[in-house]
Short mmCIF file of N, CA, C and O in Angstrom, two decimals:
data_model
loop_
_atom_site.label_atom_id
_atom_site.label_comp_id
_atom_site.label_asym_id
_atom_site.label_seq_id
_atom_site.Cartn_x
_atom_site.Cartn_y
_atom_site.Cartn_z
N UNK A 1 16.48 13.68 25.30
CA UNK A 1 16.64 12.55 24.43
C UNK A 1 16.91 13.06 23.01
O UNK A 1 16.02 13.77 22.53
N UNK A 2 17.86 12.84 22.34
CA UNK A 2 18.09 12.69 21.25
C UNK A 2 17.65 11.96 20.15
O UNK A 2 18.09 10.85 19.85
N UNK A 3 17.12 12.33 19.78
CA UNK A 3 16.44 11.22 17.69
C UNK A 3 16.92 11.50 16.60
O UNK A 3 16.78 12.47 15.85
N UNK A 4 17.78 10.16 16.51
CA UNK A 4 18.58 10.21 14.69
C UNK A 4 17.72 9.69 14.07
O UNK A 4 16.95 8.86 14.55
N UNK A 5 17.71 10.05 13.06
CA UNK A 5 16.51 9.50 11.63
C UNK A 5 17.61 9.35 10.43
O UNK A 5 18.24 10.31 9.98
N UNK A 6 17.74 8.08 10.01
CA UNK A 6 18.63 7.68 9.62
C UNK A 6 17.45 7.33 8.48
O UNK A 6 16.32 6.95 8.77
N UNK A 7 18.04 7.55 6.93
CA UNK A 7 17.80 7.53 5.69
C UNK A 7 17.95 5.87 5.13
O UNK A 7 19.07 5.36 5.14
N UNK A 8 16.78 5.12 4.66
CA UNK A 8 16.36 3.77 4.63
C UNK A 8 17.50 3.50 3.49
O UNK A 8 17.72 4.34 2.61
N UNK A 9 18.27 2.15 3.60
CA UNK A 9 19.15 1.54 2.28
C UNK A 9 18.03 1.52 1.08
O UNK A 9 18.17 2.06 -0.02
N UNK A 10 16.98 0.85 1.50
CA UNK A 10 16.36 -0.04 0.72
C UNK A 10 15.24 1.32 0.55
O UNK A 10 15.08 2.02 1.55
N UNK A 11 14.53 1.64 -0.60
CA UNK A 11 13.18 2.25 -1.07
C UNK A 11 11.94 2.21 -0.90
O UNK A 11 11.10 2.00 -1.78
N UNK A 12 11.80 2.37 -0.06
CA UNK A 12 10.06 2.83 0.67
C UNK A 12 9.05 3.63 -0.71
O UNK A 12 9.29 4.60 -1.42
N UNK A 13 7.86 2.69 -0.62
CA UNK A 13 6.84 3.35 -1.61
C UNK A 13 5.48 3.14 -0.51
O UNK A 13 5.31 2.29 0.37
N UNK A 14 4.91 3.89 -0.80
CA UNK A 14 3.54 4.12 0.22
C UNK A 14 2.60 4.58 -1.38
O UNK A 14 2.73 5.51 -2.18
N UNK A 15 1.45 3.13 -1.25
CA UNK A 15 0.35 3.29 -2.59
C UNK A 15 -0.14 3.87 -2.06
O UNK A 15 -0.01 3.97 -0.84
N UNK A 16 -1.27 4.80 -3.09
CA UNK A 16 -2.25 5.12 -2.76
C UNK A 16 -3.55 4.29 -2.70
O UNK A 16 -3.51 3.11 -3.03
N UNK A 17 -4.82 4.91 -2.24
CA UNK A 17 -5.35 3.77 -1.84
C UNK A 17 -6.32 3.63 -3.01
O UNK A 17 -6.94 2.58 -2.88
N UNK A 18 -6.68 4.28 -4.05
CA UNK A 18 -6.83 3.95 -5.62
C UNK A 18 -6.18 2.61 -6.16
O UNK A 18 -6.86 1.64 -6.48
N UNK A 19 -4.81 2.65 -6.24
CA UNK A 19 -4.16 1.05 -6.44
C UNK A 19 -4.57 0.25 -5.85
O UNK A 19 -5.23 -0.63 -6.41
N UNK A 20 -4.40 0.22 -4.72
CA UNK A 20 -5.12 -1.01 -3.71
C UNK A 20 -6.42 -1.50 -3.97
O UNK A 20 -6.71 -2.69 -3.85
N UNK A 21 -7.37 -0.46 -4.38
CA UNK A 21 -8.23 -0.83 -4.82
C UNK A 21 -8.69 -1.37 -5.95
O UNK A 21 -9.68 -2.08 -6.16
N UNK A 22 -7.58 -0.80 -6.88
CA UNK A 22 -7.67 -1.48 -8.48
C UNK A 22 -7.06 -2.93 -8.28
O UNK A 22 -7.63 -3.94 -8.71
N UNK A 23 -5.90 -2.93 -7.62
CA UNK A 23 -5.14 -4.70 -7.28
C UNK A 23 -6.24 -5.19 -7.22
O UNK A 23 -6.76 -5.63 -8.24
N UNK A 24 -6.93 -5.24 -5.90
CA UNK A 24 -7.69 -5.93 -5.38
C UNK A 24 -9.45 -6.47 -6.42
O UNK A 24 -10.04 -7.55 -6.42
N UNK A 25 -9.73 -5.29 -7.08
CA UNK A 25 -10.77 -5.69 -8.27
C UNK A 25 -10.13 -6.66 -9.17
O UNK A 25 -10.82 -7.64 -9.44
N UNK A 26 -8.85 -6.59 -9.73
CA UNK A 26 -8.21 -7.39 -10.91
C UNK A 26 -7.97 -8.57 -9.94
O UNK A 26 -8.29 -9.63 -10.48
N UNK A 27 -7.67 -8.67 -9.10
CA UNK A 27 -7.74 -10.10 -8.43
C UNK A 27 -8.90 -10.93 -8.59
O UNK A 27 -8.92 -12.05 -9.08
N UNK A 28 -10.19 -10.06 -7.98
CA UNK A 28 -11.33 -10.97 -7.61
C UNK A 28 -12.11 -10.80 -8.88
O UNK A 28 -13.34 -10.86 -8.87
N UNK A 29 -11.23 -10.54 -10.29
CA UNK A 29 -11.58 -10.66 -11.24
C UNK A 29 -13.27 -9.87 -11.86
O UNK A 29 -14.02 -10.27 -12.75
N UNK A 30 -13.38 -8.41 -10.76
CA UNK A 30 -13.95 -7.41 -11.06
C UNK A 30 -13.88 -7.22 -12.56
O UNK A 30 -13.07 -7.92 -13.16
N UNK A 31 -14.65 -6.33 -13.28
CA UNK A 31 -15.26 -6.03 -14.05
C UNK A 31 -13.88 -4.37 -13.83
O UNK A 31 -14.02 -3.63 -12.86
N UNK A 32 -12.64 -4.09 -14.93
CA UNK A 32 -12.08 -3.54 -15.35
C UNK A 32 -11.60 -2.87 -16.54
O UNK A 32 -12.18 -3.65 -17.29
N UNK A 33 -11.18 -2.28 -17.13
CA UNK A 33 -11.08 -2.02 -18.10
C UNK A 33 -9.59 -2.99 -18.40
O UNK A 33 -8.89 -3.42 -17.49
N UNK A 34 -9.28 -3.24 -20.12
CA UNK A 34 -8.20 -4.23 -20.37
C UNK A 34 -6.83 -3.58 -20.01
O UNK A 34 -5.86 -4.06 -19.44
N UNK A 35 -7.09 -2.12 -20.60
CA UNK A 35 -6.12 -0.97 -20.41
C UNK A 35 -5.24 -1.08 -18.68
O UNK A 35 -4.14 -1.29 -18.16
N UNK A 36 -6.40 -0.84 -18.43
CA UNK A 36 -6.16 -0.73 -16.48
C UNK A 36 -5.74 -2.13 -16.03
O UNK A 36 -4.62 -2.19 -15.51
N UNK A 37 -6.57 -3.47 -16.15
CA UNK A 37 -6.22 -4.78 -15.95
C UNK A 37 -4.65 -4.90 -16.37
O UNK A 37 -3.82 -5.30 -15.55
N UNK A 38 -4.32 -4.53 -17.63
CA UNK A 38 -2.65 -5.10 -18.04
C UNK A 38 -1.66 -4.23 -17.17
O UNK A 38 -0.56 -4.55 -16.72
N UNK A 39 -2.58 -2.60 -17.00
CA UNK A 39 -1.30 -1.59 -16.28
C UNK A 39 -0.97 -2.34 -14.69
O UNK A 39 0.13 -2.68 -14.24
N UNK A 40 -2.25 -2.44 -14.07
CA UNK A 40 -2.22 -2.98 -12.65
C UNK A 40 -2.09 -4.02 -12.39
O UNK A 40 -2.24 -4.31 -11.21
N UNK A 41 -1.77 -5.02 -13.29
CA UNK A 41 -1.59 -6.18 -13.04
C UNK A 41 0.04 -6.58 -12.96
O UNK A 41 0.62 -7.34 -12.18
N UNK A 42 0.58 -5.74 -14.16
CA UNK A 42 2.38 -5.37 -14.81
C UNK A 42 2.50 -4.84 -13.29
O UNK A 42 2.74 -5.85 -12.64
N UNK A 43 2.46 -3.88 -12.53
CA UNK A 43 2.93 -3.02 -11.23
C UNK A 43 2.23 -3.82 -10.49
O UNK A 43 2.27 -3.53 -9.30
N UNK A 44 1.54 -4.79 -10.78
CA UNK A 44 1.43 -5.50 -9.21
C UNK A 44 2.31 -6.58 -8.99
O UNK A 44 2.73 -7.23 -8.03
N UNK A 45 2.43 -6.54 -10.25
CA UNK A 45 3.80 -8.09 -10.23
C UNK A 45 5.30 -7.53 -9.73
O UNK A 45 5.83 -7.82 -8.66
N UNK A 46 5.84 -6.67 -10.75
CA UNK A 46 6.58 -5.54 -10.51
C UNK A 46 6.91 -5.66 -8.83
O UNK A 46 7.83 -6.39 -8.46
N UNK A 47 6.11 -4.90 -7.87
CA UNK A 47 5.85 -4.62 -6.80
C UNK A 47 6.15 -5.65 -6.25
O UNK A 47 7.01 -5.75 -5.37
N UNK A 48 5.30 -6.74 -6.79
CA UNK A 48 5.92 -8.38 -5.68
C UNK A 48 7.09 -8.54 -6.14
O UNK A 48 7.77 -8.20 -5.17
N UNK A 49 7.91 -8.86 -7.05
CA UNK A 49 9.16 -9.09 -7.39
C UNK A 49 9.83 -8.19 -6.19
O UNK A 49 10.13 -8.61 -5.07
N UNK A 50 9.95 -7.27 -6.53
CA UNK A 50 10.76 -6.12 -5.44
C UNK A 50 11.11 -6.29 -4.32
O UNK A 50 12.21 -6.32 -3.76
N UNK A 51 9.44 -6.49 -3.80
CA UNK A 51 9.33 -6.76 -2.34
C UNK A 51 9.88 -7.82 -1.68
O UNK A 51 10.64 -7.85 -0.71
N UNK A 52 9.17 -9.03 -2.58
CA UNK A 52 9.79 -10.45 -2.21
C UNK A 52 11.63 -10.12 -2.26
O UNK A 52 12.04 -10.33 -1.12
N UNK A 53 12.86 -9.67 -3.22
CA UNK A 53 14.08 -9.56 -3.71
C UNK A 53 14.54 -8.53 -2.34
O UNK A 53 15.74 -8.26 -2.26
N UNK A 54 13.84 -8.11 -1.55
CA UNK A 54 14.47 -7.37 -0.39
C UNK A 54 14.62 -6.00 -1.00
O UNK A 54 14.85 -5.08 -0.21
N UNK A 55 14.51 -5.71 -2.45
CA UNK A 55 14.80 -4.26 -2.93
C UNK A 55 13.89 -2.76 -2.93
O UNK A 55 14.22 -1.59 -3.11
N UNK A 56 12.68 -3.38 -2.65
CA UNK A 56 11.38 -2.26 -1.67
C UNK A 56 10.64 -2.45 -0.93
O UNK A 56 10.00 -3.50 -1.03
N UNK A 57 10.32 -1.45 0.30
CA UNK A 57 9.57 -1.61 0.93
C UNK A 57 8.21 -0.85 1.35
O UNK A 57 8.09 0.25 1.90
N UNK A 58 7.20 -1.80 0.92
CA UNK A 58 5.43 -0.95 0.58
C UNK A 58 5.34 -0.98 2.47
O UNK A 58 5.48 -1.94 3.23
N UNK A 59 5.08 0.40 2.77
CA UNK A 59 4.01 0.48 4.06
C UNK A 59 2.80 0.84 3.61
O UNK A 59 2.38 1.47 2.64
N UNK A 60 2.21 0.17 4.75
CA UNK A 60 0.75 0.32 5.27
C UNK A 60 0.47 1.27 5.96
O UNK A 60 0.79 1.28 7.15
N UNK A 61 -0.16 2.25 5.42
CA UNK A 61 -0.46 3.79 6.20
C UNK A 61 -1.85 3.76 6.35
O UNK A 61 -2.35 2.72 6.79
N UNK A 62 -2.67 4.85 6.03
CA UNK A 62 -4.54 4.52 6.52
C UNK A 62 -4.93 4.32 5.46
O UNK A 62 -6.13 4.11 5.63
N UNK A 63 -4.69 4.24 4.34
CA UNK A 63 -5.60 3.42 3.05
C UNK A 63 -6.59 2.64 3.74
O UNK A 63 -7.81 2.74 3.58
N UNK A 64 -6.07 1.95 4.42
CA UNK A 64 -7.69 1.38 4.91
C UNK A 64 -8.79 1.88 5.29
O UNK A 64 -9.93 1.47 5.09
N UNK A 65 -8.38 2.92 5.94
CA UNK A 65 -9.55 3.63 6.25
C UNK A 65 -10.14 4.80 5.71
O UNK A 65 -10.83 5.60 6.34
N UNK A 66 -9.78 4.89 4.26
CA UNK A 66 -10.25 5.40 3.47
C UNK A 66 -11.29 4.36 2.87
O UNK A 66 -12.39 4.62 2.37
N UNK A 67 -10.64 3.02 3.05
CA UNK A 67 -11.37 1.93 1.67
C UNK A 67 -12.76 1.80 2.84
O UNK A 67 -13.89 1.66 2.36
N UNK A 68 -12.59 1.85 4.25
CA UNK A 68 -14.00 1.56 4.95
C UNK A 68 -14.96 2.63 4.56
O UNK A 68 -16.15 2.39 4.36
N UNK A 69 -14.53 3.56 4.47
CA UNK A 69 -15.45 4.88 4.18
C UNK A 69 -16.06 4.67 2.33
O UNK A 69 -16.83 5.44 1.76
N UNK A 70 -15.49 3.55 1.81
CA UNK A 70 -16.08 2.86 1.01
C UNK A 70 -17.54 2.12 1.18
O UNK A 70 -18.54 2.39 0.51
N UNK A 71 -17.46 1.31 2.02
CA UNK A 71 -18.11 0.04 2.60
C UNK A 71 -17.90 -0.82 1.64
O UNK A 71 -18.72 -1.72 1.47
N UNK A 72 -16.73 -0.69 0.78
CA UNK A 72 -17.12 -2.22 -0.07
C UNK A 72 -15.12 -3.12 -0.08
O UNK A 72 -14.07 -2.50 0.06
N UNK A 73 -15.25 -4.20 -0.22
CA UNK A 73 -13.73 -4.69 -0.48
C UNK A 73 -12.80 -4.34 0.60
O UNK A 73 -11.58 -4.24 0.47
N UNK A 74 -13.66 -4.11 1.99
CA UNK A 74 -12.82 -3.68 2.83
C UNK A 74 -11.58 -4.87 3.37
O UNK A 74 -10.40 -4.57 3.55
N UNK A 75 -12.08 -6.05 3.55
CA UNK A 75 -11.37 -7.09 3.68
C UNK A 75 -10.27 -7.73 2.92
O UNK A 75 -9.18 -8.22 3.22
N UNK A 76 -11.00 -7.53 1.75
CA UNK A 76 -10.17 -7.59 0.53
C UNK A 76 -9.04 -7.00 0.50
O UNK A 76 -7.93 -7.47 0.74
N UNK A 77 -9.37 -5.89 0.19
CA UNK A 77 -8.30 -4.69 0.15
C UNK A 77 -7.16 -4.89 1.48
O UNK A 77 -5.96 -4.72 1.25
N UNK A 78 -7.49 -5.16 2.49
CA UNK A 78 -6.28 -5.18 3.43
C UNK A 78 -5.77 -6.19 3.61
O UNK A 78 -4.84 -6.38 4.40
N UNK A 79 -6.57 -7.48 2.50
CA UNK A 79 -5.53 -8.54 2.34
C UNK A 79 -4.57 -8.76 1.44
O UNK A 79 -3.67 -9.60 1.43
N UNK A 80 -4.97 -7.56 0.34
CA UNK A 80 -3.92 -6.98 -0.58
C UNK A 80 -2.90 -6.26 -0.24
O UNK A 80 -1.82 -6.34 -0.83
N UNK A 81 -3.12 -5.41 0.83
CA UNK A 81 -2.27 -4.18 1.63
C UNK A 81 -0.78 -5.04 2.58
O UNK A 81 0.44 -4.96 2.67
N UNK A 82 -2.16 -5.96 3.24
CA UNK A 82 -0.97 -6.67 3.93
C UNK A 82 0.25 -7.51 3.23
O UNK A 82 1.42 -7.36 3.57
N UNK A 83 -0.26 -8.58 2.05
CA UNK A 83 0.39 -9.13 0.84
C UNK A 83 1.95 -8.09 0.53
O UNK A 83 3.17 -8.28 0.62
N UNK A 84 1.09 -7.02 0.16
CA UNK A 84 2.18 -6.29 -0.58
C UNK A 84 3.48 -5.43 0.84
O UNK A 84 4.71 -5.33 0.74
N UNK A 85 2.68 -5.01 1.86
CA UNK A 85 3.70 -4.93 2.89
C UNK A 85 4.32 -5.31 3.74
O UNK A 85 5.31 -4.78 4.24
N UNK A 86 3.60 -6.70 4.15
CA UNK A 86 4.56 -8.05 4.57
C UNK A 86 4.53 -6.84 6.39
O UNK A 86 5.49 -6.60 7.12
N UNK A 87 3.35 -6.46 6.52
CA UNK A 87 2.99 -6.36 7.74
C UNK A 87 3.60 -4.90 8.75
O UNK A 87 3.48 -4.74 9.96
N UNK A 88 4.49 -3.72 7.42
CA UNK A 88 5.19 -2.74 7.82
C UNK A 88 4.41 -1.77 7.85
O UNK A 88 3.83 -1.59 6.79
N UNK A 89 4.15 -1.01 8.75
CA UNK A 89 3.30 0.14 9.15
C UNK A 89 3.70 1.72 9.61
O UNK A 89 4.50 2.01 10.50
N UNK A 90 3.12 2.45 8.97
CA UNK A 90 3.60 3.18 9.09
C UNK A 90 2.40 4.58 10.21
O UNK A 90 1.18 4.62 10.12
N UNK A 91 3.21 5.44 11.06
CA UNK A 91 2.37 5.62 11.99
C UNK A 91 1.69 7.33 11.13
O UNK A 91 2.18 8.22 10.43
N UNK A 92 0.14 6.95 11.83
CA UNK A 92 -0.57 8.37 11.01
C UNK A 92 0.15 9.79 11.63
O UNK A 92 0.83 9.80 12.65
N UNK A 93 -0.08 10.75 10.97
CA UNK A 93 0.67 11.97 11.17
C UNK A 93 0.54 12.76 12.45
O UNK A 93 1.17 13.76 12.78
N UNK A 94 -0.33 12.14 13.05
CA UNK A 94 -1.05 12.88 13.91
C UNK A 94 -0.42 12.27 15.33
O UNK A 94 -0.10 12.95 16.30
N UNK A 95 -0.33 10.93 15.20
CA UNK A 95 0.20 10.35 15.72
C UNK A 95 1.63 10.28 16.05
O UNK A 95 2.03 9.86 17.14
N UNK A 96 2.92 10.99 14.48
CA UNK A 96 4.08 11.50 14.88
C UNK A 96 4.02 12.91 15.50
O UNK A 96 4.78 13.09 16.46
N UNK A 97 3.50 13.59 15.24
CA UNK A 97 2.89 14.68 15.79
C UNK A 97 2.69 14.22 17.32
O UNK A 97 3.61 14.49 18.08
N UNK A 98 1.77 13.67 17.75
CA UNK A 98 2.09 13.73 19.22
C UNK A 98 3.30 13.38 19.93
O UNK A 98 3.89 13.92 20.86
N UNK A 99 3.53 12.20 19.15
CA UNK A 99 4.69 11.73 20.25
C UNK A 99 6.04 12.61 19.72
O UNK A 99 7.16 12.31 20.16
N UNK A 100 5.92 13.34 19.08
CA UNK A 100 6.91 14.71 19.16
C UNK A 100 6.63 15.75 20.14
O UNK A 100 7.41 16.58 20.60
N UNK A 101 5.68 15.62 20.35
CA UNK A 101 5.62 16.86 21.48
C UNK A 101 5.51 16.38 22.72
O UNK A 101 5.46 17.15 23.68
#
């Protein structure tokens, strides 16, 4: 079997899971700094414009399961994750890794 991997039109960004977590505090109107509130709030809008305009596309990689190893905003956070990637996933490494071999 043959596999082409063909190079995306459109721009793929994968957050880290620090942002997600800052989105998600400035939402539920957490306790932030003003500095951080105006930066993450400007790139969260930013980000929706984009996304919504068809011109990027945010995957969902394991940020989440970094944010569980939190225990806090876990719900939260992947209702932010999902918001911003409109449900595109991307598979863990381990996981391209197998099904390569």
């Amino acid at each position: 079997m043959k596999i082409s991997i063909k190079k995306s039109e459109v721009p793929i960004i994968w957050l880290d899971t620090f942002a997600i977590i800052r989105f998600t505090k400035i939402l539920l109107a957490e306790k932030v700094s003003e500095v951080e509130k105006e930066r993450y709030t400007s790139l969260f809008q930013l980000l929706t414009n984009k996304i919504k305009s068809k011109k990027l596309i945010c995957v969902k990689g394991e940020q989440i399961e970094e944010i569980k190893l939190g225990g806090r905003l876990v719900d939260e956070c992947n209702g932010v994750l999902i918001q911003l990637s409109l449900g595109v996933n991307t598979k863990p490494l381990y996981e391209i890794e197998r099904s390569q071999l």
